[in-house]
C-alpha cells in the first residue's frame, strides 16, 4: 500500500506565532495562505501543516499521488483502493470516499489511541 507524502497537520491557536516558531526550526512556508488560516511548512522532506480554527486535534496526513514537493508521482495507489483494502481488514472508515468516483477524494481512520489519520488525495 502506497500512502504517498506524509505530513502532520497541527491544530494551532495562533498561526503567526506557530509560523515564527517553525521558521526558527528551519522550516519555510511552502503552501497555504495566512488569510485562509493555514500554512504548509517545509524543511527538507519534512512537512508540517499549521491550521488555525479548522479542526480540534492534530492529524497525521498522507497524500496518495503526491511526493513531498506536491509533485505528482506515477503508479500511486488511489485513495479508493487504499480505503477498500483497509475496510477489508476491518478498519472503520470515516468520511468515506465514493468508490464509484475518480480524482480527488479523502477518508479518515482513527488508530487505537485516538489519533486521526487523513488519507487525502489531490490528483
CSV table of C-alpha atoms in Angstrom, one decimal:
chain,number,residue,atom,x,y,z
A,1,UNK,CA,0.0,0.0,0.0
A,2,UNK,CA,1.5,3.3,-1.1
A,3,UNK,CA,0.1,6.1,1.1
A,4,UNK,CA,2.0,9.0,-0.6
A,5,UNK,CA,3.6,12.0,1.0
A,6,UNK,CA,3.4,12.2,4.8
A,7,UNK,CA,2.8,15.3,6.9
A,8,UNK,CA,1.5,16.2,10.3
A,9,UNK,CA,-1.4,18.6,10.4
A,10,UNK,CA,-1.3,20.7,13.6
A,11,UNK,CA,-4.3,22.5,15.1
A,12,UNK,CA,-2.7,25.8,16.2
A,13,UNK,CA,-4.1,28.6,18.3
A,14,UNK,CA,-2.1,31.4,16.7
A,15,UNK,CA,-1.0,30.8,13.1
A,16,UNK,CA,1.6,33.7,13.1
A,17,UNK,CA,3.2,32.5,16.3
A,18,UNK,CA,3.4,28.9,15.1
A,19,UNK,CA,4.8,30.1,11.7
A,20,UNK,CA,7.5,32.1,13.5
A,21,UNK,CA,8.3,29.1,15.8
A,22,UNK,CA,8.7,26.6,12.9
A,23,UNK,CA,10.8,29.2,10.9
A,24,UNK,CA,13.1,29.2,13.9
A,25,UNK,CA,13.4,25.4,13.4
A,26,UNK,CA,14.4,26.0,9.8
A,27,UNK,CA,11.0,25.5,8.1
A,28,UNK,CA,9.8,27.8,5.4
A,29,UNK,CA,6.3,28.4,4.1
A,30,UNK,CA,5.7,26.0,1.2
A,31,UNK,CA,2.0,26.4,0.5
A,32,UNK,CA,-1.2,27.8,2.0
A,33,UNK,CA,-2.2,31.3,2.9
A,34,UNK,CA,-2.3,33.2,6.2
A,35,UNK,CA,-5.5,34.8,5.1
A,36,UNK,CA,-7.1,31.4,4.8
A,37,UNK,CA,-5.8,30.3,8.3
A,38,UNK,CA,-3.4,27.6,7.1
A,39,UNK,CA,0.2,27.2,6.0
A,40,UNK,CA,2.2,24.1,5.0
A,41,UNK,CA,5.8,24.5,6.3
A,42,UNK,CA,8.7,22.5,4.8
A,43,UNK,CA,12.2,21.6,6.0
A,44,UNK,CA,13.9,19.2,3.6
A,45,UNK,CA,11.5,16.3,3.3
A,46,UNK,CA,9.6,17.2,6.5
A,47,UNK,CA,6.2,18.8,6.1
A,48,UNK,CA,4.2,20.4,8.9
A,49,UNK,CA,0.7,21.8,8.2
A,50,UNK,CA,-0.4,24.6,10.5
A,51,UNK,CA,-4.2,25.0,10.7
A,52,UNK,CA,-5.9,27.6,12.8
A,53,UNK,CA,-9.6,27.0,13.7
A,54,UNK,CA,-10.1,24.2,11.2
A,55,UNK,CA,-10.1,21.1,13.4
A,56,UNK,CA,-9.7,20.3,17.1
A,57,UNK,CA,-6.9,17.8,17.2
A,58,UNK,CA,-3.7,17.1,15.3
A,59,UNK,CA,-4.0,14.8,12.3
A,60,UNK,CA,-1.5,12.5,10.6
A,61,UNK,CA,-1.9,13.1,6.8
A,62,UNK,CA,-1.0,11.1,3.8
A,63,UNK,CA,-1.4,12.3,0.2
A,64,UNK,CA,-1.6,9.5,-2.4
A,65,UNK,CA,-0.2,10.6,-5.7
A,66,UNK,CA,2.0,13.3,-4.3
A,67,UNK,CA,5.6,13.5,-3.3
A,68,UNK,CA,6.8,15.8,-0.5
A,69,UNK,CA,7.0,18.7,-3.0
A,70,UNK,CA,3.3,18.3,-4.0
A,71,UNK,CA,4.5,16.8,-7.3
A,72,UNK,CA,2.6,14.1,-9.0
A,73,UNK,CA,4.0,10.6,-8.7
A,74,UNK,CA,3.3,7.8,-11.3
A,75,UNK,CA,1.9,4.5,-10.2
A,76,UNK,CA,0.3,5.6,-6.9
A,77,UNK,CA,-2.4,3.7,-5.1
A,78,UNK,CA,-5.7,5.5,-5.5
A,79,UNK,CA,-7.4,6.6,-2.3
A,80,UNK,CA,-10.4,4.4,-3.1
A,81,UNK,CA,-8.2,1.3,-3.4
A,82,UNK,CA,-6.5,2.1,-0.1
A,83,UNK,CA,-9.9,2.6,1.5
A,84,UNK,CA,-11.1,-0.7,0.1
A,85,UNK,CA,-8.0,-2.6,1.5
A,86,UNK,CA,-8.5,-1.0,4.9
A,87,UNK,CA,-12.2,-1.9,5.0
A,88,UNK,CA,-11.4,-5.5,4.1
A,89,UNK,CA,-9.1,-5.6,7.2
A,90,UNK,CA,-12.0,-4.5,9.4
A,91,UNK,CA,-10.9,-0.8,9.9
A,92,UNK,CA,-13.7,1.7,10.5
A,93,UNK,CA,-13.6,4.3,7.8
A,94,UNK,CA,-14.9,7.8,8.5
A,95,UNK,CA,-16.0,10.2,5.7
A,96,UNK,CA,-15.7,7.5,3.1
A,97,UNK,CA,-14.5,8.4,-0.4
A,98,UNK,CA,-17.1,7.5,-3.1
A,99,UNK,CA,-15.8,4.3,-4.5
A,100,UNK,CA,-17.5,5.0,-7.9
A,101,UNK,CA,-15.7,8.3,-8.3
A,102,UNK,CA,-12.2,9.2,-9.5
A,103,UNK,CA,-9.8,12.0,-8.9
A,104,UNK,CA,-9.5,13.9,-5.6
A,105,UNK,CA,-11.1,12.3,-2.6
A,106,UNK,CA,-10.3,11.5,1.1
A,107,UNK,CA,-11.2,9.4,4.1
A,108,UNK,CA,-10.1,9.1,7.7
A,109,UNK,CA,-9.3,6.3,10.1
A,110,UNK,CA,-8.6,6.5,13.8
A,111,UNK,CA,-5.8,4.5,15.4
A,112,UNK,CA,-6.3,2.6,18.7
A,113,UNK,CA,-5.1,5.6,20.7
A,114,UNK,CA,-7.5,8.1,19.1
A,115,UNK,CA,-5.1,9.6,16.6
A,116,UNK,CA,-6.8,10.6,13.4
A,117,UNK,CA,-5.2,9.6,10.1
A,118,UNK,CA,-6.4,11.5,7.0
A,119,UNK,CA,-5.7,10.0,3.5
A,120,UNK,CA,-6.2,13.0,1.3
A,121,UNK,CA,-5.7,12.6,-2.5
A,122,UNK,CA,-5.5,15.8,-4.5
A,123,UNK,CA,-5.0,14.3,-8.0
